[in-house]
Structure formats: structure tokens, C-alpha cells
Amino acid sequence: MPRRTKNQRGQSMIESTFVLVIFFSLLFGVIDIGQVLVAHEALVERVRSAVRWGVVRPYDGTGDQVANLILYGRSDEPNQTTEGYLGLKRGNVQVSYRPAAPERPDDESITVAIINYEYHFLSPYFVRTMVNPRPVLESAPMAYKVVAGK
């Protein structure tokens, strides 16, 4: 009888080890997915905010002001070396301006995109980073002429 109890104790340790490994794997997976979703939504909100800012002001010719809004939260570049929002770099932010056609003078727009953003994982199972293949993209018609005319 004592021998059987000893074997059962060892078996329960092995079973609980397997259960804990699976539990922690799932827990880290959920944390990683949540972190990716929060980062993505933060990037979407940054792009929307920059587009809203960009459509009510004349285009500067380079898109740097709109890109700086996404990277640093302000339209001018900071004097000191500052890391971009969530590790973004200027190469990750694309700003394109479409001027109005002569036949449609009110048809100018601005498009802002974040491309190739790298998500960094917390769990030891995803040690590497994942590059988002889809851009975070927003586009809107320019509104500064309408606002200025009032």
C-alpha cells in the first residue's frame, strides 16, 4: 500500500506540470494578443488624429508635420533625440497628398499610413518580432479651404 501512494504522488506532480505548462502558454499567448491589439488600436488612433490635424491646415510639401504628429505628438521635430511613439521611425510613416484636379478644385486629399510596424512579443515562445504586413491607413479630403473661407 505505501508503494502505491508514492507512485500516485509522482504521477500527480507530472500531471500538474503538464497542466501548468499548458496554462502558462495560454496565459502568455493571451497577453501577447492583447498587447498586439492595444498597440494596433493606439496606432490607428494616432493616424486618425494626424489626418484630422492635416486636413484643416495647408499641406507643407513634405508631410513632415503630419509624420511628426504621429511620431512625437507634436507638429515640429523635437530638438533632442527622441524615440518615436511605440518605437516608430520616420520610415514607418508615409504621408501622401493628392492635389486638386483643375476641373475639381475641391478634390484634394491627404493619406497617412503606418507601414511595416514591428510588434514585439512578451512570451518566450515568440522571441522574435512580427512585422505587420497591412498598413494602418486613413485618408480624408482637405478641409482647410472651407474652414478658412468662413
PDB file of N, CA and C in Angstrom, residues 23-127:
ATOM      1  N   PHE A  23      -1.197  25.900 -19.178  1.00  0.00           N
ATOM      2  CA  PHE A  23      -1.844  27.100 -18.649  1.00  0.00           C
ATOM      3  C   PHE A  23      -0.998  28.348 -18.886  1.00  0.00           C
ATOM      4  N   PHE A  24       0.297  28.280 -18.568  1.00  0.00           N
ATOM      5  CA  PHE A  24       1.145  29.450 -18.754  1.00  0.00           C
ATOM      6  C   PHE A  24       1.364  29.772 -20.228  1.00  0.00           C
ATOM      7  N   SER A  25       1.399  28.753 -21.074  1.00  0.00           N
ATOM      8  CA  SER A  25       1.488  29.014 -22.516  1.00  0.00           C
ATOM      9  C   SER A  25       0.269  29.783 -22.996  1.00  0.00           C
ATOM     10  N   LEU A  26      -0.904  29.365 -22.576  1.00  0.00           N
ATOM     11  CA  LEU A  26      -2.125  30.070 -22.949  1.00  0.00           C
ATOM     12  C   LEU A  26      -2.171  31.477 -22.358  1.00  0.00           C
ATOM     13  N   LEU A  27      -1.733  31.621 -21.116  1.00  0.00           N
ATOM     14  CA  LEU A  27      -1.725  32.926 -20.474  1.00  0.00           C
ATOM     15  C   LEU A  27      -0.807  33.900 -21.213  1.00  0.00           C
ATOM     16  N   PHE A  28       0.410  33.483 -21.538  1.00  0.00           N
ATOM     17  CA  PHE A  28       1.319  34.345 -22.281  1.00  0.00           C
ATOM     18  C   PHE A  28       0.777  34.646 -23.675  1.00  0.00           C
ATOM     19  N   GLY A  29       0.138  33.670 -24.294  1.00  0.00           N
ATOM     20  CA  GLY A  29      -0.473  33.898 -25.608  1.00  0.00           C
ATOM     21  C   GLY A  29      -1.562  34.953 -25.554  1.00  0.00           C
ATOM     22  N   VAL A  30      -2.402  34.887 -24.546  1.00  0.00           N
ATOM     23  CA  VAL A  30      -3.465  35.889 -24.386  1.00  0.00           C
ATOM     24  C   VAL A  30      -2.863  37.268 -24.117  1.00  0.00           C
ATOM     25  N   ILE A  31      -1.844  37.341 -23.300  1.00  0.00           N
ATOM     26  CA  ILE A  31      -1.184  38.625 -23.025  1.00  0.00           C
ATOM     27  C   ILE A  31      -0.572  39.185 -24.302  1.00  0.00           C
ATOM     28  N   ASP A  32       0.084  38.351 -25.101  1.00  0.00           N
ATOM     29  CA  ASP A  32       0.686  38.809 -26.352  1.00  0.00           C
ATOM     30  C   ASP A  32      -0.371  39.313 -27.332  1.00  0.00           C
ATOM     31  N   ILE A  33      -1.445  38.583 -27.473  1.00  0.00           N
ATOM     32  CA  ILE A  33      -2.509  39.005 -28.384  1.00  0.00           C
ATOM     33  C   ILE A  33      -3.118  40.317 -27.908  1.00  0.00           C
ATOM     34  N   GLY A  34      -3.338  40.443 -26.609  1.00  0.00           N
ATOM     35  CA  GLY A  34      -3.862  41.693 -26.068  1.00  0.00           C
ATOM     36  C   GLY A  34      -2.918  42.855 -26.308  1.00  0.00           C
ATOM     37  N   GLN A  35      -1.643  42.619 -26.145  1.00  0.00           N
ATOM     38  CA  GLN A  35      -0.637  43.662 -26.368  1.00  0.00           C
ATOM     39  C   GLN A  35      -0.628  44.100 -27.838  1.00  0.00           C
ATOM     40  N   VAL A  36      -0.739  43.160 -28.756  1.00  0.00           N
ATOM     41  CA  VAL A  36      -0.773  43.490 -30.178  1.00  0.00           C
ATOM     42  C   VAL A  36      -2.027  44.296 -30.505  1.00  0.00           C
ATOM     43  N   LEU A  37      -3.168  43.898 -29.958  1.00  0.00           N
ATOM     44  CA  LEU A  37      -4.407  44.625 -30.223  1.00  0.00           C
ATOM     45  C   LEU A  37      -4.369  46.045 -29.668  1.00  0.00           C
ATOM     46  N   VAL A  38      -3.844  46.215 -28.475  1.00  0.00           N
ATOM     47  CA  VAL A  38      -3.743  47.552 -27.884  1.00  0.00           C
ATOM     48  C   VAL A  38      -2.788  48.424 -28.703  1.00  0.00           C
ATOM     49  N   ALA A  39      -1.656  47.885 -29.113  1.00  0.00           N
ATOM     50  CA  ALA A  39      -0.703  48.655 -29.920  1.00  0.00           C
ATOM     51  C   ALA A  39      -1.317  49.042 -31.260  1.00  0.00           C
ATOM     52  N   HIS A  40      -2.031  48.118 -31.883  1.00  0.00           N
ATOM     53  CA  HIS A  40      -2.656  48.410 -33.176  1.00  0.00           C
ATOM     54  C   HIS A  40      -3.705  49.513 -33.040  1.00  0.00           C
ATOM     55  N   GLU A  41      -4.537  49.428 -32.026  1.00  0.00           N
ATOM     56  CA  GLU A  41      -5.557  50.455 -31.820  1.00  0.00           C
ATOM     57  C   GLU A  41      -4.928  51.812 -31.493  1.00  0.00           C
ATOM     58  N   ALA A  42      -3.827  51.811 -30.766  1.00  0.00           N
ATOM     59  CA  ALA A  42      -3.132  53.071 -30.475  1.00  0.00           C
ATOM     60  C   ALA A  42      -2.577  53.682 -31.762  1.00  0.00           C
ATOM     61  N   LEU A  43      -2.051  52.849 -32.654  1.00  0.00           N
ATOM     62  CA  LEU A  43      -1.545  53.350 -33.929  1.00  0.00           C
ATOM     63  C   LEU A  43      -2.674  53.886 -34.799  1.00  0.00           C
ATOM     64  N   VAL A  44      -3.808  53.196 -34.809  1.00  0.00           N
ATOM     65  CA  VAL A  44      -4.967  53.666 -35.577  1.00  0.00           C
ATOM     66  C   VAL A  44      -5.411  55.040 -35.070  1.00  0.00           C
ATOM     67  N   GLU A  45      -5.460  55.203 -33.769  1.00  0.00           N
ATOM     68  CA  GLU A  45      -5.882  56.482 -33.203  1.00  0.00           C
ATOM     69  C   GLU A  45      -4.872  57.587 -33.514  1.00  0.00           C
ATOM     70  N   ARG A  46      -3.586  57.274 -33.500  1.00  0.00           N
ATOM     71  CA  ARG A  46      -2.563  58.265 -33.853  1.00  0.00           C
ATOM     72  C   ARG A  46      -2.721  58.709 -35.308  1.00  0.00           C
ATOM     73  N   VAL A  47      -2.974  57.757 -36.205  1.00  0.00           N
ATOM     74  CA  VAL A  47      -3.137  58.091 -37.625  1.00  0.00           C
ATOM     75  C   VAL A  47      -4.393  58.935 -37.824  1.00  0.00           C
ATOM     76  N   ARG A  48      -5.481  58.558 -37.177  1.00  0.00           N
ATOM     77  CA  ARG A  48      -6.719  59.351 -37.306  1.00  0.00           C
ATOM     78  C   ARG A  48      -6.517  60.773 -36.811  1.00  0.00           C
ATOM     79  N   SER A  49      -5.843  60.913 -35.701  1.00  0.00           N
ATOM     80  CA  SER A  49      -5.588  62.233 -35.140  1.00  0.00           C
ATOM     81  C   SER A  49      -4.721  63.067 -36.083  1.00  0.00           C
ATOM     82  N   ALA A  50      -3.707  62.464 -36.664  1.00  0.00           N
ATOM     83  CA  ALA A  50      -2.826  63.181 -37.586  1.00  0.00           C
ATOM     84  C   ALA A  50      -3.567  63.588 -38.856  1.00  0.00           C
ATOM     85  N   VAL A  51      -4.438  62.733 -39.355  1.00  0.00           N
ATOM     86  CA  VAL A  51      -5.216  63.080 -40.548  1.00  0.00           C
ATOM     87  C   VAL A  51      -6.168  64.231 -40.235  1.00  0.00           C
ATOM     88  N   ARG A  52      -6.818  64.184 -39.074  1.00  0.00           N
ATOM     89  CA  ARG A  52      -7.709  65.285 -38.685  1.00  0.00           C
ATOM     90  C   ARG A  52      -6.936  66.596 -38.600  1.00  0.00           C
ATOM     91  N   TRP A  53      -5.727  66.556 -38.059  1.00  0.00           N
ATOM     92  CA  TRP A  53      -4.898  67.746 -37.967  1.00  0.00           C
ATOM     93  C   TRP A  53      -4.478  68.214 -39.358  1.00  0.00           C
ATOM     94  N   GLY A  54      -4.112  67.264 -40.223  1.00  0.00           N
ATOM     95  CA  GLY A  54      -3.601  67.600 -41.546  1.00  0.00           C
ATOM     96  C   GLY A  54      -4.627  68.158 -42.508  1.00  0.00           C
ATOM     97  N   VAL A  55      -5.885  67.796 -42.370  1.00  0.00           N
ATOM     98  CA  VAL A  55      -6.880  68.259 -43.338  1.00  0.00           C
ATOM     99  C   VAL A  55      -7.328  69.696 -43.076  1.00  0.00           C
ATOM    100  N   VAL A  56      -7.078  70.223 -41.905  1.00  0.00           N
ATOM    101  CA  VAL A  56      -7.503  71.601 -41.622  1.00  0.00           C
ATOM    102  C   VAL A  56      -6.358  72.600 -41.765  1.00  0.00           C
ATOM    103  N   ARG A  57      -5.193  72.133 -42.219  1.00  0.00           N
ATOM    104  CA  ARG A  57      -4.053  73.017 -42.438  1.00  0.00           C
ATOM    105  C   ARG A  57      -3.510  72.788 -43.850  1.00  0.00           C
ATOM    106  N   PRO A  58      -2.934  73.825 -44.450  1.00  0.00           N
ATOM    107  CA  PRO A  58      -2.349  73.638 -45.781  1.00  0.00           C
ATOM    108  C   PRO A  58      -1.204  72.621 -45.735  1.00  0.00           C
ATOM    109  N   TYR A  59      -1.078  71.845 -46.795  1.00  0.00           N
ATOM    110  CA  TYR A  59      -0.024  70.831 -46.879  1.00  0.00           C
ATOM    111  C   TYR A  59       1.337  71.513 -46.947  1.00  0.00           C
ATOM    112  N   ASP A  60       2.305  71.031 -46.177  1.00  0.00           N
ATOM    113  CA  ASP A  60       3.624  71.670 -46.101  1.00  0.00           C
ATOM    114  C   ASP A  60       4.577  71.254 -47.217  1.00  0.00           C
ATOM    115  N   GLY A  61       4.164  70.358 -48.074  1.00  0.00           N
ATOM    116  CA  GLY A  61       5.003  69.935 -49.193  1.00  0.00           C
ATOM    117  C   GLY A  61       5.808  68.679 -48.935  1.00  0.00           C
ATOM    118  N   THR A  62       6.058  68.353 -47.668  1.00  0.00           N
ATOM    119  CA  THR A  62       6.855  67.161 -47.350  1.00  0.00           C
ATOM    120  C   THR A  62       6.078  66.139 -46.522  1.00  0.00           C
ATOM    121  N   GLY A  63       5.094  66.573 -45.790  1.00  0.00           N
ATOM    122  CA  GLY A  63       4.357  65.669 -44.897  1.00  0.00           C
ATOM    123  C   GLY A  63       5.042  65.461 -43.567  1.00  0.00           C
ATOM    124  N   ASP A  64       6.132  66.194 -43.328  1.00  0.00           N
ATOM    125  CA  ASP A  64       6.879  66.010 -42.083  1.00  0.00           C
ATOM    126  C   ASP A  64       6.086  66.429 -40.851  1.00  0.00           C
ATOM    127  N   GLN A  65       5.269  67.474 -40.981  1.00  0.00           N
ATOM    128  CA  GLN A  65       4.488  67.906 -39.824  1.00  0.00           C
ATOM    129  C   GLN A  65       3.498  66.831 -39.394  1.00  0.00           C
ATOM    130  N   VAL A  66       2.825  66.224 -40.351  1.00  0.00           N
ATOM    131  CA  VAL A  66       1.866  65.163 -40.037  1.00  0.00           C
ATOM    132  C   VAL A  66       2.602  63.947 -39.483  1.00  0.00           C
ATOM    133  N   ALA A  67       3.739  63.600 -40.070  1.00  0.00           N
ATOM    134  CA  ALA A  67       4.524  62.466 -39.573  1.00  0.00           C
ATOM    135  C   ALA A  67       5.026  62.724 -38.159  1.00  0.00           C
ATOM    136  N   ASN A  68       5.452  63.945 -37.879  1.00  0.00           N
ATOM    137  CA  ASN A  68       5.915  64.289 -36.529  1.00  0.00           C
ATOM    138  C   ASN A  68       4.785  64.180 -35.510  1.00  0.00           C
ATOM    139  N   LEU A  69       3.562  64.488 -35.933  1.00  0.00           N
ATOM    140  CA  LEU A  69       2.426  64.316 -35.025  1.00  0.00           C
ATOM    141  C   LEU A  69       2.271  62.853 -34.620  1.00  0.00           C
ATOM    142  N   ILE A  70       2.472  61.970 -35.552  1.00  0.00           N
ATOM    143  CA  ILE A  70       2.362  60.541 -35.243  1.00  0.00           C
ATOM    144  C   ILE A  70       3.542  60.095 -34.386  1.00  0.00           C
ATOM    145  N   LEU A  71       4.731  60.515 -34.759  1.00  0.00           N
ATOM    146  CA  LEU A  71       5.937  60.052 -34.068  1.00  0.00           C
ATOM    147  C   LEU A  71       6.107  60.661 -32.679  1.00  0.00           C
ATOM    148  N   TYR A  72       5.890  61.967 -32.558  1.00  0.00           N
ATOM    149  CA  TYR A  72       6.247  62.673 -31.328  1.00  0.00           C
ATOM    150  C   TYR A  72       5.072  63.365 -30.628  1.00  0.00           C
ATOM    151  N   GLY A  73       3.894  63.373 -31.261  1.00  0.00           N
ATOM    152  CA  GLY A  73       2.741  64.022 -30.654  1.00  0.00           C
ATOM    153  C   GLY A  73       2.746  65.528 -30.823  1.00  0.00           C
ATOM    154  N   ARG A  74       3.596  66.060 -31.693  1.00  0.00           N
ATOM    155  CA  ARG A  74       3.663  67.494 -31.972  1.00  0.00           C
ATOM    156  C   ARG A  74       4.095  67.689 -33.413  1.00  0.00           C
ATOM    157  N   SER A  75       3.754  68.823 -34.006  1.00  0.00           N
ATOM    158  CA  SER A  75       3.994  69.017 -35.435  1.00  0.00           C
ATOM    159  C   SER A  75       5.444  69.337 -35.776  1.00  0.00           C
ATOM    160  N   ASP A  76       6.216  69.818 -34.811  1.00  0.00           N
ATOM    161  CA  ASP A  76       7.626  70.080 -35.082  1.00  0.00           C
ATOM    162  C   ASP A  76       8.480  68.973 -34.468  1.00  0.00           C
ATOM    163  N   GLU A  77       9.618  68.757 -35.071  1.00  0.00           N
ATOM    164  CA  GLU A  77      10.503  67.700 -34.578  1.00  0.00           C
ATOM    165  C   GLU A  77      11.195  68.172 -33.301  1.00  0.00           C
ATOM    166  N   PRO A  78      11.297  67.313 -32.285  1.00  0.00           N
ATOM    167  CA  PRO A  78      11.952  67.726 -31.043  1.00  0.00           C
ATOM    168  C   PRO A  78      13.444  67.982 -31.249  1.00  0.00           C
ATOM    169  N   ASN A  79      14.010  68.859 -30.419  1.00  0.00           N
ATOM    170  CA  ASN A  79      15.425  69.214 -30.526  1.00  0.00           C
ATOM    171  C   ASN A  79      16.338  68.046 -30.171  1.00  0.00           C
ATOM    172  N   GLN A  80      15.957  67.271 -29.191  1.00  0.00           N
ATOM    173  CA  GLN A  80      16.788  66.148 -28.754  1.00  0.00           C
ATOM    174  C   GLN A  80      16.345  64.869 -29.451  1.00  0.00           C
ATOM    175  N   THR A  81      17.187  63.888 -29.400  1.00  0.00           N
ATOM    176  CA  THR A  81      16.849  62.607 -29.998  1.00  0.00           C
ATOM    177  C   THR A  81      15.790  61.928 -29.138  1.00  0.00           C
ATOM    178  N   THR A  82      14.623  61.759 -29.702  1.00  0.00           N
ATOM    179  CA  THR A  82      13.505  61.143 -29.002  1.00  0.00           C
ATOM    180  C   THR A  82      13.024  59.954 -29.809  1.00  0.00           C
ATOM    181  N   GLU A  83      12.739  58.884 -29.125  1.00  0.00           N
ATOM    182  CA  GLU A  83      12.206  57.717 -29.813  1.00  0.00           C
ATOM    183  C   GLU A  83      10.765  57.985 -30.200  1.00  0.00           C
ATOM    184  N   GLY A  84      10.370  57.492 -31.362  1.00  0.00           N
ATOM    185  CA  GLY A  84       9.007  57.678 -31.828  1.00  0.00           C
ATOM    186  C   GLY A  84       8.021  56.881 -31.000  1.00  0.00           C
ATOM    187  N   TYR A  85       6.767  57.211 -31.148  1.00  0.00           N
ATOM    188  CA  TYR A  85       5.677  56.575 -30.432  1.00  0.00           C
ATOM    189  C   TYR A  85       5.683  55.063 -30.706  1.00  0.00           C
ATOM    190  N   LEU A  86       5.713  54.258 -29.671  1.00  0.00           N
ATOM    191  CA  LEU A  86       5.755  52.794 -29.744  1.00  0.00           C
ATOM    192  C   LEU A  86       6.901  52.286 -30.611  1.00  0.00           C
ATOM    193  N   GLY A  87       8.009  53.031 -30.632  1.00  0.00           N
ATOM    194  CA  GLY A  87       9.183  52.602 -31.393  1.00  0.00           C
ATOM    195  C   GLY A  87       9.111  52.899 -32.880  1.00  0.00           C
ATOM    196  N   LEU A  88       8.167  53.728 -33.314  1.00  0.00           N
ATOM    197  CA  LEU A  88       8.058  54.067 -34.736  1.00  0.00           C
ATOM    198  C   LEU A  88       9.240  54.913 -35.186  1.00  0.00           C
ATOM    199  N   LYS A  89       9.588  54.764 -36.453  1.00  0.00           N
ATOM    200  CA  LYS A  89      10.622  55.576 -37.083  1.00  0.00           C
ATOM    201  C   LYS A  89       9.985  56.316 -38.257  1.00  0.00           C
ATOM    202  N   ARG A  90      10.677  57.309 -38.772  1.00  0.00           N
ATOM    203  CA  ARG A  90      10.118  58.093 -39.883  1.00  0.00           C
ATOM    204  C   ARG A  90       9.844  57.227 -41.104  1.00  0.00           C
ATOM    205  N   GLY A  91      10.637  56.194 -41.297  1.00  0.00           N
ATOM    206  CA  GLY A  91      10.421  55.290 -42.421  1.00  0.00           C
ATOM    207  C   GLY A  91       9.134  54.483 -42.313  1.00  0.00           C
ATOM    208  N   ASN A  92       8.566  54.382 -41.115  1.00  0.00           N
ATOM    209  CA  ASN A  92       7.303  53.672 -40.931  1.00  0.00           C
ATOM    210  C   ASN A  92       6.089  54.527 -41.271  1.00  0.00           C
ATOM    211  N   VAL A  93       6.272  55.839 -41.393  1.00  0.00           N
ATOM    212  CA  VAL A  93       5.139  56.743 -41.616  1.00  0.00           C
ATOM    213  C   VAL A  93       5.195  57.290 -43.037  1.00  0.00           C
ATOM    214  N   GLN A  94       4.127  57.086 -43.786  1.00  0.00           N
ATOM    215  CA  GLN A  94       4.027  57.628 -45.137  1.00  0.00           C
ATOM    216  C   GLN A  94       2.879  58.626 -45.187  1.00  0.00           C
ATOM    217  N   VAL A  95       3.171  59.791 -45.727  1.00  0.00           N
ATOM    218  CA  VAL A  95       2.154  60.825 -45.900  1.00  0.00           C
ATOM    219  C   VAL A  95       2.118  61.166 -47.381  1.00  0.00           C
ATOM    220  N   SER A  96       0.948  61.063 -47.984  1.00  0.00           N
ATOM    221  CA  SER A  96       0.836  61.436 -49.392  1.00  0.00           C
ATOM    222  C   SER A  96      -0.305  62.429 -49.563  1.00  0.00           C
ATOM    223  N   TYR A  97      -0.071  63.354 -50.456  1.00  0.00           N
ATOM    224  CA  TYR A  97      -1.014  64.428 -50.731  1.00  0.00           C
ATOM    225  C   TYR A  97      -1.423  64.337 -52.184  1.00  0.00           C
ATOM    226  N   ARG A  98      -2.709  64.404 -52.438  1.00  0.00           N
ATOM    227  CA  ARG A  98      -3.216  64.405 -53.817  1.00  0.00           C
ATOM    228  C   ARG A  98      -3.802  65.782 -54.083  1.00  0.00           C
ATOM    229  N   PRO A  99      -3.172  66.566 -54.945  1.00  0.00           N
ATOM    230  CA  PRO A  99      -3.695  67.902 -55.225  1.00  0.00           C
ATOM    231  C   PRO A  99      -4.996  67.833 -56.021  1.00  0.00           C
ATOM    232  N   ALA A 100      -5.710  68.933 -56.006  1.00  0.00           N
ATOM    233  CA  ALA A 100      -6.982  69.003 -56.717  1.00  0.00           C
ATOM    234  C   ALA A 100      -6.739  69.059 -58.221  1.00  0.00           C
ATOM    235  N   ALA A 101      -7.619  68.419 -58.960  1.00  0.00           N
ATOM    236  CA  ALA A 101      -7.573  68.493 -60.414  1.00  0.00           C
ATOM    237  C   ALA A 101      -8.170  69.833 -60.847  1.00  0.00           C
ATOM    238  N   PRO A 102      -7.751  70.364 -62.008  1.00  0.00           N
ATOM    239  CA  PRO A 102      -8.287  71.663 -62.447  1.00  0.00           C
ATOM    240  C   PRO A 102      -9.813  71.666 -62.578  1.00  0.00           C
ATOM    241  N   GLU A 103     -10.392  70.561 -62.996  1.00  0.00           N
ATOM    242  CA  GLU A 103     -11.850  70.519 -63.170  1.00  0.00           C
ATOM    243  C   GLU A 103     -12.597  70.334 -61.842  1.00  0.00           C
ATOM    244  N   ARG A 104     -11.881  69.902 -60.796  1.00  0.00           N
ATOM    245  CA  ARG A 104     -12.493  69.728 -59.465  1.00  0.00           C
ATOM    246  C   ARG A 104     -11.598  70.371 -58.420  1.00  0.00           C
ATOM    247  N   PRO A 105     -11.700  71.677 -58.211  1.00  0.00           N
ATOM    248  CA  PRO A 105     -10.782  72.375 -57.298  1.00  0.00           C
ATOM    249  C   PRO A 105     -10.936  71.995 -55.832  1.00  0.00           C
ATOM    250  N   ASP A 106     -12.059  71.390 -55.458  1.00  0.00           N
ATOM    251  CA  ASP A 106     -12.274  70.998 -54.053  1.00  0.00           C
ATOM    252  C   ASP A 106     -11.919  69.543 -53.782  1.00  0.00           C
ATOM    253  N   ASP A 107     -11.227  68.903 -54.722  1.00  0.00           N
ATOM    254  CA  ASP A 107     -10.982  67.464 -54.605  1.00  0.00           C
ATOM    255  C   ASP A 107      -9.532  67.144 -54.262  1.00  0.00           C
ATOM    256  N   GLU A 108      -8.983  67.781 -53.249  1.00  0.00           N
ATOM    257  CA  GLU A 108      -7.647  67.417 -52.800  1.00  0.00           C
ATOM    258  C   GLU A 108      -7.774  66.607 -51.508  1.00  0.00           C
ATOM    259  N   SER A 109      -6.830  65.686 -51.301  1.00  0.00           N
ATOM    260  CA  SER A 109      -6.921  64.834 -50.115  1.00  0.00           C
ATOM    261  C   SER A 109      -5.538  64.506 -49.578  1.00  0.00           C
ATOM    262  N   ILE A 110      -5.534  63.990 -48.374  1.00  0.00           N
ATOM    263  CA  ILE A 110      -4.297  63.572 -47.713  1.00  0.00           C
ATOM    264  C   ILE A 110      -4.496  62.132 -47.236  1.00  0.00           C
ATOM    265  N   THR A 111      -3.464  61.332 -47.384  1.00  0.00           N
ATOM    266  CA  THR A 111      -3.486  59.941 -46.943  1.00  0.00           C
ATOM    267  C   THR A 111      -2.278  59.709 -46.039  1.00  0.00           C
ATOM    268  N   VAL A 112      -2.526  59.103 -44.890  1.00  0.00           N
ATOM    269  CA  VAL A 112      -1.468  58.818 -43.923  1.00  0.00           C
ATOM    270  C   VAL A 112      -1.478  57.323 -43.644  1.00  0.00           C
ATOM    271  N   ALA A 113      -0.302  56.713 -43.645  1.00  0.00           N
ATOM    272  CA  ALA A 113      -0.198  55.275 -43.405  1.00  0.00           C
ATOM    273  C   ALA A 113       1.003  54.967 -42.517  1.00  0.00           C
ATOM    274  N   ILE A 114       0.833  53.975 -41.669  1.00  0.00           N
ATOM    275  CA  ILE A 114       1.946  53.396 -40.915  1.00  0.00           C
ATOM    276  C   ILE A 114       2.198  52.031 -41.519  1.00  0.00           C
ATOM    277  N   ILE A 115       3.416  51.823 -41.998  1.00  0.00           N
ATOM    278  CA  ILE A 115       3.745  50.570 -42.667  1.00  0.00           C
ATOM    279  C   ILE A 115       4.862  49.847 -41.921  1.00  0.00           C
ATOM    280  N   ASN A 116       4.886  48.539 -42.062  1.00  0.00           N
ATOM    281  CA  ASN A 116       5.945  47.682 -41.522  1.00  0.00           C
ATOM    282  C   ASN A 116       6.226  47.912 -40.039  1.00  0.00           C
ATOM    283  N   TYR A 117       5.179  48.059 -39.255  1.00  0.00           N
ATOM    284  CA  TYR A 117       5.362  48.218 -37.812  1.00  0.00           C
ATOM    285  C   TYR A 117       5.725  46.875 -37.209  1.00  0.00           C
ATOM    286  N   GLU A 118       6.712  46.851 -36.313  1.00  0.00           N
ATOM    287  CA  GLU A 118       7.162  45.608 -35.678  1.00  0.00           C
ATOM    288  C   GLU A 118       6.520  45.450 -34.306  1.00  0.00           C
ATOM    289  N   TYR A 119       5.800  44.368 -34.134  1.00  0.00           N
ATOM    290  CA  TYR A 119       5.234  44.032 -32.829  1.00  0.00           C
ATOM    291  C   TYR A 119       6.253  43.176 -32.082  1.00  0.00           C
ATOM    292  N   HIS A 120       6.517  43.506 -30.837  1.00  0.00           N
ATOM    293  CA  HIS A 120       7.456  42.765 -30.006  1.00  0.00           C
ATOM    294  C   HIS A 120       6.658  41.956 -28.990  1.00  0.00           C
ATOM    295  N   PHE A 121       6.951  40.671 -28.916  1.00  0.00           N
ATOM    296  CA  PHE A 121       6.189  39.781 -28.049  1.00  0.00           C
ATOM    297  C   PHE A 121       6.830  39.635 -26.679  1.00  0.00           C
ATOM    298  N   LEU A 122       5.986  39.388 -25.693  1.00  0.00           N
ATOM    299  CA  LEU A 122       6.413  39.221 -24.311  1.00  0.00           C
ATOM    300  C   LEU A 122       6.788  37.767 -24.007  1.00  0.00           C
ATOM    301  N   SER A 123       6.037  36.840 -24.568  1.00  0.00           N
ATOM    302  CA  SER A 123       6.219  35.443 -24.197  1.00  0.00           C
ATOM    303  C   SER A 123       7.512  34.865 -24.767  1.00  0.00           C
ATOM    304  N   PRO A 124       8.057  33.884 -24.078  1.00  0.00           N
ATOM    305  CA  PRO A 124       9.299  33.273 -24.558  1.00  0.00           C
ATOM    306  C   PRO A 124       9.110  32.424 -25.814  1.00  0.00           C
ATOM    307  N   TYR A 125       7.868  32.139 -26.183  1.00  0.00           N
ATOM    308  CA  TYR A 125       7.617  31.303 -27.356  1.00  0.00           C
ATOM    309  C   TYR A 125       7.709  32.108 -28.640  1.00  0.00           C
ATOM    310  N   PHE A 126       7.501  33.433 -28.558  1.00  0.00           N
ATOM    311  CA  PHE A 126       7.616  34.323 -29.708  1.00  0.00           C
ATOM    312  C   PHE A 126       8.745  35.306 -29.418  1.00  0.00           C
ATOM    313  N   VAL A 127       9.958  34.827 -29.442  1.00  0.00           N
ATOM    314  CA  VAL A 127      11.093  35.668 -29.089  1.00  0.00           C
ATOM    315  C   VAL A 127      11.302  36.739 -30.151  1.00  0.00           C
TER     316      VAL A 127
END
